[in-house]
């Protein structure tokens, strides 16, 4: 008879299968593998919370799963993708369909004491109910048996959480720097804008159409979503990524969560706050049973918050001093040692020339520096992408519709535009019109700056120019 997780694992160990399934020590999770037939075996984890949720999803859509109980990869991949509500498990199911099917199959057989036959799942509502009840008891027993101190100690031992804002000129690679430290499997990304509110960030009650008409349910925001994932998976470090944090009133968006940004040496929140929102509390009680004793909310040490900031944006809002104090700031300098390859065609010195994006941008930046225009308004190497300057057609659109517009409307908005542009050009529309008819659009000063970098365009060569 199966009474505990150890009993479950012992029973499953007797099954003939090329895929392993073991318990994760000190935490209610299972570690499982693929077959390794295409190379080295890879291991994955699923918490008992997520496994229970997966079985509930199967039960709620029983008619869809009952007809495909024997394993056919495409059918199960599609069913998992369509009906699993846990985003982490859903993502895993699309690339590790058989291993996840195998976990469900083995646990179902072990709990119900049924003979295990590879890829032939005995799927009935009774077996599902028994297995869901078993997992629910294990989760309840586990969370009831450990103290608040033990919970937070376990979570905080998995890494040091931190709050970092990456800032610099547009196109320096702030988001890229964050991507090098995170991955889609352990991060949630959101973008702030002037209308972003606390309810968008944390979550709120929203209407949706159900079978019986309009239904109201709590829709989790990115903060709540990543917090739940981090608390349920303490072996993995998670990241909340906020793009353009200063385009919204950040302190107001964080609201009372502001207090949680103070962290101790282990990376856990130094303080806790009361969970006063009843709907939010219900979500936490459902998905994080027992993990916030006394309804005290904190950020665990395995959850970091990374943000990007570009102060050159006209829509930016200054960060509150007290808010800024709770962040580390990481400056990303302008560095053209790695930049997209491609070129622009321009008229300079009364002739048609070609100039590489790198040379063009660095020449612009030298003019801006000479005019004491702050570096956060300069052009970073990745202000344009390789695709945007890969052909003459795309380069022309990028130059006029992106680069020149940024320089005209944002960088030189409160500065004499003749430092870069021809004095006869008074409007942006005139600038584009001059460029389209191959007239000079740049100032003599800027043309002289470009002179050594220009490459003459020979007759008939234009159509063949792509990236360099």
Short mmCIF file of C-alpha atoms in Angstrom, two decimals:
data_model
loop_
_atom_site.label_atom_id
_atom_site.label_comp_id
_atom_site.label_asym_id
_atom_site.label_seq_id
_atom_site.Cartn_x
_atom_site.Cartn_y
_atom_site.Cartn_z
CA UNK A 1 0.00 0.00 0.00
CA UNK A 2 1.31 3.46 -0.88
CA UNK A 3 1.28 5.90 2.07
CA UNK A 4 4.26 8.20 1.54
CA UNK A 5 6.45 9.61 -1.21
CA UNK A 6 9.16 7.13 -0.22
CA UNK A 7 6.66 4.30 -0.72
CA UNK A 8 5.78 5.78 -4.10
CA UNK A 9 9.41 5.97 -5.25
CA UNK A 10 10.14 2.45 -4.01
CA UNK A 11 7.17 1.08 -5.95
CA UNK A 12 8.12 2.96 -9.13
CA UNK A 13 11.71 1.67 -8.91
CA UNK A 14 10.37 -1.82 -9.71
CA UNK A 15 8.96 -0.71 -13.08
CA UNK A 16 10.82 -1.53 -16.29
CA UNK A 17 11.57 1.83 -17.86
CA UNK A 18 14.46 3.60 -19.51
CA UNK A 19 13.51 6.83 -17.73
CA UNK A 20 14.46 7.41 -14.10
CA UNK A 21 12.19 8.87 -11.43
CA UNK A 22 13.47 9.80 -7.96
CA UNK A 23 12.60 12.02 -5.05
CA UNK A 24 14.33 15.38 -4.60
CA UNK A 25 15.79 15.43 -1.05
CA UNK A 26 14.31 17.89 1.48
CA UNK A 27 11.64 19.24 -0.85
CA UNK A 28 8.35 17.89 -2.22
CA UNK A 29 9.52 17.36 -5.79
CA UNK A 30 10.29 14.49 -8.13
CA UNK A 31 13.36 14.33 -10.35
CA UNK A 32 12.94 12.43 -13.61
CA UNK A 33 14.90 11.83 -16.80
CA UNK A 34 14.45 11.19 -20.48
CA UNK A 35 15.63 7.94 -22.06
CA UNK A 36 18.98 9.32 -23.18
CA UNK A 37 18.64 7.56 -26.53
CA UNK A 38 19.70 10.67 -28.43
CA UNK A 39 22.71 11.28 -26.22
CA UNK A 40 23.36 11.78 -22.54
CA UNK A 41 20.39 11.49 -20.18
CA UNK A 42 18.89 14.80 -19.11
CA UNK A 43 17.17 15.33 -15.77
CA UNK A 44 14.15 17.48 -14.92
CA UNK A 45 12.11 18.27 -11.82
CA UNK A 46 8.44 18.67 -11.09
CA UNK A 47 7.08 19.72 -7.71
CA UNK A 48 4.25 17.76 -6.12
CA UNK A 49 2.22 20.96 -6.33
CA UNK A 50 2.71 21.12 -10.11
CA UNK A 51 2.15 17.38 -10.55
CA UNK A 52 -1.11 17.59 -8.62
CA UNK A 53 -2.14 20.56 -10.77
CA UNK A 54 -1.28 18.58 -13.93
CA UNK A 55 -3.49 15.69 -12.85
CA UNK A 56 -6.30 18.11 -12.03
CA UNK A 57 -5.98 19.58 -15.52
CA UNK A 58 -6.20 16.08 -17.02
CA UNK A 59 -9.26 15.35 -14.87
CA UNK A 60 -10.93 18.62 -15.87
CA UNK A 61 -10.42 17.71 -19.53
CA UNK A 62 -10.86 13.97 -19.08
CA UNK A 63 -12.70 13.33 -22.34
CA UNK A 64 -9.76 14.79 -24.29
CA UNK A 65 -7.17 12.62 -22.53
CA UNK A 66 -9.16 9.38 -22.16
CA UNK A 67 -9.18 8.75 -25.91
CA UNK A 68 -5.37 9.04 -26.14
CA UNK A 69 -4.39 7.12 -23.00
CA UNK A 70 -1.84 5.04 -24.94
CA UNK A 71 1.16 7.15 -25.87
CA UNK A 72 1.31 8.78 -29.29
CA UNK A 73 3.70 11.70 -29.12
CA UNK A 74 1.88 14.31 -31.20
CA UNK A 75 -1.48 13.66 -29.53
CA UNK A 76 -0.05 14.02 -26.03
CA UNK A 77 2.12 17.00 -26.91
CA UNK A 78 -0.93 18.81 -28.30
CA UNK A 79 -3.12 17.84 -25.34
CA UNK A 80 -0.50 18.93 -22.79
CA UNK A 81 0.01 22.21 -24.64
CA UNK A 82 -3.72 22.92 -24.87
CA UNK A 83 -4.84 21.96 -21.37
CA UNK A 84 -1.98 22.22 -18.83
CA UNK A 85 -2.36 25.46 -16.88
CA UNK A 86 0.99 25.42 -15.07
CA UNK A 87 3.21 27.48 -17.44
CA UNK A 88 6.42 25.71 -16.42
CA UNK A 89 5.01 22.21 -16.91
CA UNK A 90 3.30 23.29 -20.12
CA UNK A 91 6.60 24.55 -21.54
CA UNK A 92 8.39 21.37 -20.45
CA UNK A 93 5.74 19.19 -22.07
CA UNK A 94 6.42 20.57 -25.54
CA UNK A 95 10.04 19.36 -25.53
CA UNK A 96 9.92 16.44 -23.07
CA UNK A 97 6.52 14.97 -23.81
CA UNK A 98 7.33 11.31 -23.18
CA UNK A 99 9.20 11.86 -19.88
CA UNK A 100 6.29 13.93 -18.51
CA UNK A 101 3.76 11.34 -19.73
CA UNK A 102 5.89 8.69 -18.02
CA UNK A 103 5.83 10.55 -14.68
CA UNK A 104 2.04 10.81 -14.75
CA UNK A 105 1.76 7.17 -15.84
CA UNK A 106 4.10 5.80 -13.15
CA UNK A 107 2.59 7.78 -10.30
CA UNK A 108 -0.93 6.80 -11.40
CA UNK A 109 0.01 3.10 -11.47
CA UNK A 110 1.90 3.17 -8.17
CA UNK A 111 -0.82 4.96 -6.20
CA UNK A 112 -3.55 2.69 -7.57
CA UNK A 113 -1.44 -0.49 -7.39
CA UNK A 114 -1.84 -1.24 -11.10
CA UNK A 115 0.61 -3.15 -13.29
CA UNK A 116 2.85 -0.75 -15.20
CA UNK A 117 3.14 -1.27 -18.97
CA UNK A 118 5.31 1.26 -20.80
CA UNK A 119 3.29 3.79 -22.87
CA UNK A 120 -0.07 2.23 -21.91
CA UNK A 121 -1.67 4.41 -19.24
CA UNK A 122 -4.77 3.02 -17.46
CA UNK A 123 -6.58 6.35 -17.35
CA UNK A 124 -9.86 6.50 -15.43
CA UNK A 125 -11.46 9.24 -13.36
CA UNK A 126 -11.29 7.02 -10.27
CA UNK A 127 -7.54 6.50 -10.67
CA UNK A 128 -7.07 10.23 -11.22
CA UNK A 129 -9.09 11.11 -8.11
CA UNK A 130 -7.10 8.65 -5.99
CA UNK A 131 -3.79 10.02 -7.23
CA UNK A 132 -4.80 13.66 -6.78
CA UNK A 133 -5.94 12.90 -3.22
CA UNK A 134 -2.63 11.14 -2.47
CA UNK A 135 -0.54 14.05 -3.76
CA UNK A 136 -2.69 16.54 -1.88
CA UNK A 137 -2.08 14.64 1.37
CA UNK A 138 1.66 14.57 0.74
CA UNK A 139 1.77 18.30 0.13
CA UNK A 140 -0.33 18.98 3.23
CA UNK A 141 1.74 16.63 5.40
CA UNK A 142 4.97 18.18 4.22
CA UNK A 143 3.98 21.80 4.72
CA UNK A 144 2.40 21.06 8.10
CA UNK A 145 5.52 19.30 9.37
CA UNK A 146 8.02 22.12 8.91
CA UNK A 147 8.28 25.50 10.55
CA UNK A 148 8.44 28.94 9.01
CA UNK A 149 12.17 29.05 9.80
CA UNK A 150 12.78 25.73 8.03
CA UNK A 151 10.85 26.88 4.96
CA UNK A 152 12.76 30.12 4.58
CA UNK A 153 16.10 28.48 5.39
CA UNK A 154 15.53 25.89 2.66
CA UNK A 155 14.61 28.55 0.12
CA UNK A 156 17.33 30.97 1.11
CA UNK A 157 20.07 28.34 0.79
CA UNK A 158 19.64 28.15 -3.00
CA UNK A 159 21.23 31.43 -4.04
CA UNK A 160 21.41 35.12 -3.37
CA UNK A 161 18.59 37.24 -4.66
CA UNK A 162 19.37 40.77 -5.79
CA UNK A 163 17.78 43.80 -7.42
CA UNK A 164 19.80 45.21 -10.34
CA UNK A 165 19.01 47.98 -12.81
CA UNK A 166 21.01 47.88 -16.06
CA UNK A 167 21.30 51.32 -17.62
CA UNK A 168 23.04 52.98 -20.54
CA UNK A 169 22.46 54.44 -23.98
CA UNK A 170 19.84 52.84 -26.25
CA UNK A 171 21.34 49.89 -28.10
CA UNK A 172 24.17 49.09 -25.69
CA UNK A 173 22.83 45.60 -24.99
CA UNK A 174 21.15 46.01 -21.61
CA UNK A 175 18.55 43.32 -22.32
CA UNK A 176 21.22 41.12 -23.89
CA UNK A 177 23.32 41.36 -20.71
CA UNK A 178 20.33 40.16 -18.70
CA UNK A 179 19.62 37.35 -21.18
CA UNK A 180 23.15 36.01 -20.62
CA UNK A 181 22.29 35.41 -16.96
CA UNK A 182 18.74 34.14 -17.35
CA UNK A 183 16.71 31.81 -19.55
CA UNK A 184 13.10 31.41 -20.67
CA UNK A 185 12.68 28.46 -18.31
CA UNK A 186 13.47 30.47 -15.15
CA UNK A 187 12.36 34.01 -15.90
CA UNK A 188 9.30 36.13 -16.56
CA UNK A 189 9.67 39.34 -18.55
CA UNK A 190 7.38 42.36 -18.44
CA UNK A 191 7.57 45.85 -19.92
CA UNK A 192 6.60 48.94 -17.96
CA UNK A 193 4.80 51.81 -19.69
CA UNK A 194 3.24 55.06 -18.42
CA UNK A 195 -0.11 53.36 -17.73
CA UNK A 196 1.32 50.38 -15.78
CA UNK A 197 -0.32 50.02 -12.36
CA UNK A 198 0.06 47.89 -9.24
CA UNK A 199 -2.85 45.71 -10.38
CA UNK A 200 -1.02 44.95 -13.66
CA UNK A 201 2.15 44.03 -11.81
CA UNK A 202 0.69 41.94 -8.98
CA UNK A 203 -2.68 40.87 -10.35
CA UNK A 204 -6.37 41.61 -9.95
CA UNK A 205 -9.87 40.31 -10.53
CA UNK A 206 -10.71 40.33 -14.25
CA UNK A 207 -13.73 39.16 -16.24
CA UNK A 208 -13.59 36.39 -18.81
CA UNK A 209 -16.14 34.51 -20.90
CA UNK A 210 -17.02 31.09 -19.54
CA UNK A 211 -19.55 28.44 -20.51
CA UNK A 212 -22.22 30.16 -18.39
CA UNK A 213 -21.40 33.72 -19.42
CA UNK A 214 -19.08 36.24 -17.83
CA UNK A 215 -16.92 34.85 -15.02
CA UNK A 216 -14.61 36.73 -12.66
CA UNK A 217 -11.29 35.34 -11.50
CA UNK A 218 -7.96 36.57 -10.18
CA UNK A 219 -5.47 37.09 -13.00
CA UNK A 220 -1.89 36.84 -11.74
CA UNK A 221 0.53 39.60 -12.68
CA UNK A 222 4.21 38.91 -13.51
CA UNK A 223 5.37 39.47 -9.92
CA UNK A 224 2.90 36.98 -8.47
CA UNK A 225 3.56 34.47 -11.25
CA UNK A 226 7.34 34.41 -10.79
CA UNK A 227 7.07 34.48 -6.98
CA UNK A 228 4.92 31.34 -7.02
CA UNK A 229 7.33 29.61 -9.37
CA UNK A 230 10.32 30.52 -7.19
CA UNK A 231 8.65 29.38 -3.97
CA UNK A 232 7.58 26.09 -5.54
CA UNK A 233 11.02 25.38 -7.01
CA UNK A 234 13.67 26.42 -4.45
CA UNK A 235 16.44 24.47 -6.20
CA UNK A 236 16.20 26.84 -9.19
CA UNK A 237 16.99 30.56 -9.22
CA UNK A 238 14.27 32.65 -10.84
CA UNK A 239 14.29 36.14 -12.35
CA UNK A 240 11.68 38.83 -12.82
CA UNK A 241 12.84 41.00 -15.74
CA UNK A 242 11.36 44.48 -16.03
CA UNK A 243 12.09 46.29 -19.27
CA UNK A 244 11.99 50.12 -19.23
CA UNK A 245 11.36 50.34 -15.49
CA UNK A 246 11.39 54.13 -15.48
CA UNK A 247 8.70 54.54 -18.14
CA UNK A 248 6.14 53.94 -15.35
CA UNK A 249 5.88 55.44 -11.85
CA UNK A 250 7.88 52.49 -10.52
CA UNK A 251 7.46 53.15 -6.79
CA UNK A 252 3.67 53.33 -7.24
CA UNK A 253 3.61 50.18 -9.38
CA UNK A 254 5.47 48.25 -6.65
CA UNK A 255 3.22 49.74 -3.95
CA UNK A 256 3.66 47.96 -0.63
CA UNK A 257 6.06 45.49 -2.30
CA UNK A 258 8.55 48.39 -2.14
CA UNK A 259 9.29 47.24 1.44
CA UNK A 260 10.34 43.76 0.25
CA UNK A 261 13.19 45.09 -1.91
CA UNK A 262 15.42 45.46 1.15
CA UNK A 263 17.36 42.19 1.30
CA UNK A 264 19.57 40.58 3.91
CA UNK A 265 22.97 38.97 3.28
CA UNK A 266 21.31 35.80 1.93
CA UNK A 267 19.22 37.72 -0.59
CA UNK A 268 15.88 37.21 1.16
CA UNK A 269 13.64 40.15 2.00
CA UNK A 270 14.77 41.78 5.24
CA UNK A 271 11.16 42.56 6.10
CA UNK A 272 7.77 40.98 5.48
CA UNK A 273 4.43 42.59 4.72
CA UNK A 274 0.90 41.43 5.49
CA UNK A 275 -1.08 39.99 2.60
CA UNK A 276 -4.22 42.12 2.90
CA UNK A 277 -5.69 41.41 -0.53
CA UNK A 278 -8.10 38.50 0.03
CA UNK A 279 -8.02 37.40 -3.61
CA UNK A 280 -4.21 37.40 -3.67
CA UNK A 281 -4.16 35.53 -0.37
CA UNK A 282 -6.47 32.89 -1.82
CA UNK A 283 -4.10 32.40 -4.77
CA UNK A 284 -1.14 31.97 -2.43
CA UNK A 285 -3.07 29.59 -0.17
CA UNK A 286 -4.05 27.51 -3.21
CA UNK A 287 -0.67 27.39 -4.94
CA UNK A 288 1.72 27.92 -2.00
CA UNK A 289 -0.03 26.14 0.82
CA UNK A 290 1.82 26.82 4.08
CA UNK A 291 4.69 28.79 2.59
CA UNK A 292 3.62 32.20 3.89
CA UNK A 293 2.91 31.51 7.59
CA UNK A 294 0.76 34.14 9.31
CA UNK A 295 0.09 35.58 5.83
CA UNK A 296 3.46 37.34 5.81
CA UNK A 297 4.79 37.95 2.30
CA UNK A 298 8.50 38.02 1.45
CA UNK A 299 10.76 37.66 -1.60
CA UNK A 300 12.85 34.47 -1.33
CA UNK A 301 16.57 34.42 -1.99
CA UNK A 302 16.13 32.38 -5.17
CA UNK A 303 14.27 35.25 -6.85
CA UNK A 304 16.15 38.19 -8.35
CA UNK A 305 14.67 41.25 -10.02
CA UNK A 306 16.53 42.67 -13.02
CA UNK A 307 15.44 45.82 -14.82
CA UNK A 308 16.57 47.99 -17.71
CA UNK A 309 16.51 51.76 -17.73
CA UNK A 310 17.04 54.22 -20.54
CA UNK A 311 16.90 57.79 -19.29
CA UNK A 312 17.04 59.22 -22.84
CA UNK A 313 13.38 58.26 -23.43
CA UNK A 314 11.11 61.32 -23.45
CA UNK A 315 8.44 59.41 -21.52
CA UNK A 316 10.70 58.52 -18.58
CA UNK A 317 9.69 59.18 -15.01
CA UNK A 318 12.36 59.88 -12.37
CA UNK A 319 12.89 57.08 -9.88
CA UNK A 320 12.07 57.87 -6.28
CA UNK A 321 15.27 58.27 -4.20
CA UNK A 322 14.15 55.75 -1.60
CA UNK A 323 13.21 53.34 -4.38
CA UNK A 324 16.61 53.72 -6.09
CA UNK A 325 18.42 53.03 -2.81
CA UNK A 326 17.13 49.46 -2.87
CA UNK A 327 18.76 48.64 -6.21
CA UNK A 328 22.27 48.04 -7.51
CA UNK A 329 23.02 49.90 -10.75
CA UNK A 330 25.03 48.29 -13.54
CA UNK A 331 26.18 50.68 -16.26
CA UNK A 332 26.49 49.19 -19.77
CA UNK A 333 28.97 51.31 -21.78
CA UNK A 334 28.89 51.96 -25.52
CA UNK A 335 31.21 49.44 -27.17
CA UNK A 336 31.34 49.01 -30.94
CA UNK A 337 33.75 46.06 -30.89
CA UNK A 338 30.66 43.94 -31.56
CA UNK A 339 27.93 45.52 -33.68
CA UNK A 340 25.62 44.66 -36.60
CA UNK A 341 27.22 44.57 -40.03
CA UNK A 342 25.62 46.69 -42.68
CA UNK A 343 25.79 50.12 -44.25
CA UNK A 344 23.86 53.23 -45.24
CA UNK A 345 23.95 55.10 -48.54
CA UNK A 346 24.21 58.86 -48.12
CA UNK A 347 25.15 61.95 -50.10
CA UNK A 348 28.32 63.55 -48.75
CA UNK A 349 30.93 65.75 -50.40
CA UNK A 350 28.45 66.08 -53.30
CA UNK A 351 28.73 62.39 -54.15
CA UNK A 352 26.91 59.20 -53.27
CA UNK A 353 28.76 57.22 -50.64
CA UNK A 354 28.33 54.22 -48.47
CA UNK A 355 29.27 54.16 -44.78
CA UNK A 356 29.13 51.30 -42.33
CA UNK A 357 26.67 51.50 -39.46
CA UNK A 358 29.51 51.32 -36.94
CA UNK A 359 31.42 54.24 -38.49
CA UNK A 360 28.26 56.30 -38.91
CA UNK A 361 27.11 55.83 -35.31
CA UNK A 362 30.53 56.51 -33.80
CA UNK A 363 30.85 59.69 -35.89
CA UNK A 364 27.45 60.84 -34.64
CA UNK A 365 28.52 60.13 -31.07
CA UNK A 366 31.70 62.21 -31.44
CA UNK A 367 29.61 65.20 -32.53
CA UNK A 368 27.21 64.68 -29.64
CA UNK A 369 30.08 64.41 -27.15
CA UNK A 370 31.56 67.66 -28.46
CA UNK A 371 28.19 69.31 -27.85
CA UNK A 372 28.12 67.98 -24.27
CA UNK A 373 25.05 65.86 -24.97
CA UNK A 374 24.89 63.11 -22.30
CA UNK A 375 26.03 59.65 -23.31
CA UNK A 376 22.66 58.12 -22.50
CA UNK A 377 21.37 59.87 -25.65
CA UNK A 378 24.13 58.54 -27.91
CA UNK A 379 23.78 55.64 -30.34
CA UNK A 380 24.62 52.20 -28.99
CA UNK A 381 25.91 49.47 -31.33
CA UNK A 382 22.65 47.52 -31.20
CA UNK A 383 20.37 50.49 -31.72
CA UNK A 384 19.73 48.77 -35.07
CA UNK A 385 19.68 45.05 -35.77
CA UNK A 386 21.51 43.10 -38.45
CA UNK A 387 18.21 42.46 -40.25
CA UNK A 388 17.39 46.16 -40.32
CA UNK A 389 20.53 46.99 -42.32
CA UNK A 390 20.94 43.80 -44.33
CA UNK A 391 19.86 45.27 -47.69
CA UNK A 392 19.72 48.70 -49.34
CA UNK A 393 15.93 48.80 -48.96
CA UNK A 394 15.89 47.89 -45.28
CA UNK A 395 18.85 50.18 -44.56
CA UNK A 396 17.06 53.15 -46.12
CA UNK A 397 13.93 52.54 -44.05
CA UNK A 398 16.00 52.09 -40.89
CA UNK A 399 18.03 55.23 -41.46
CA UNK A 400 15.05 57.52 -42.08
CA UNK A 401 12.39 55.83 -39.96
CA UNK A 402 14.49 54.99 -36.93
CA UNK A 403 17.98 56.49 -36.71
CA UNK A 404 17.33 59.97 -38.13
CA UNK A 405 13.96 60.22 -36.39
CA UNK A 406 15.60 59.44 -33.03
CA UNK A 407 18.34 62.01 -33.62
CA UNK A 408 15.87 64.67 -34.80
CA UNK A 409 13.02 64.17 -32.32
CA UNK A 410 14.82 62.96 -29.20
CA UNK A 411 18.54 63.71 -29.16
CA UNK A 412 18.50 67.18 -30.74
CA UNK A 413 15.04 68.18 -29.57
CA UNK A 414 16.41 70.96 -27.34
CA UNK A 415 19.70 71.51 -29.18
CA UNK A 416 20.60 73.26 -32.41
CA UNK A 417 19.98 70.58 -35.04
CA UNK A 418 22.53 72.09 -37.43
CA UNK A 419 25.30 70.33 -35.51
CA UNK A 420 24.31 67.24 -37.53
CA UNK A 421 21.89 68.36 -40.22
CA UNK A 422 22.05 70.81 -43.12
CA UNK A 423 20.89 74.30 -42.06
CA UNK A 424 18.33 74.47 -44.89
CA UNK A 425 16.38 71.57 -43.37
CA UNK A 426 13.85 72.85 -40.82
CA UNK A 427 11.46 69.89 -40.35
CA UNK A 428 11.75 66.14 -40.16
CA UNK A 429 9.50 65.83 -43.20
CA UNK A 430 11.90 68.00 -45.15
CA UNK A 431 14.78 65.83 -43.94
CA UNK A 432 13.16 62.67 -45.32
CA UNK A 433 12.23 64.42 -48.56
CA UNK A 434 15.82 65.61 -49.09
CA UNK A 435 17.15 62.11 -48.43
CA UNK A 436 14.67 60.46 -50.83
CA UNK A 437 15.79 62.66 -53.72
CA UNK A 438 19.46 62.07 -52.88
CA UNK A 439 20.16 65.59 -51.66
CA UNK A 440 22.64 66.52 -48.93
CA UNK A 441 21.04 66.21 -45.48
CA UNK A 442 24.06 66.50 -43.18
CA UNK A 443 25.97 69.56 -41.98
CA UNK A 444 29.45 70.35 -43.33
CA UNK A 445 30.83 69.64 -39.89
CA UNK A 446 29.36 66.14 -39.82
CA UNK A 447 30.40 65.43 -43.42
CA UNK A 448 33.98 66.32 -42.50
CA UNK A 449 33.70 63.98 -39.54
CA UNK A 450 32.62 61.18 -41.88
CA UNK A 451 35.11 61.90 -44.66
CA UNK A 452 37.74 59.28 -43.86
CA UNK A 453 35.10 56.55 -43.43
CA UNK A 454 33.17 57.09 -46.66
CA UNK A 455 33.24 54.56 -49.50
CA UNK A 456 32.29 55.90 -52.92
CA UNK A 457 29.37 54.15 -54.62
CA UNK A 458 30.29 53.33 -58.21
CA UNK A 459 27.71 53.58 -61.03
CA UNK A 460 25.47 50.50 -61.05
CA UNK A 461 26.77 49.30 -57.69
CA UNK A 462 23.81 50.34 -55.54
CA UNK A 463 21.64 47.31 -56.26
CA UNK A 464 24.36 44.93 -55.11
CA UNK A 465 25.06 46.55 -51.78
CA UNK A 466 23.99 44.59 -48.75
CA UNK A 467 25.61 44.17 -45.36
CA UNK A 468 29.38 44.42 -45.20
#
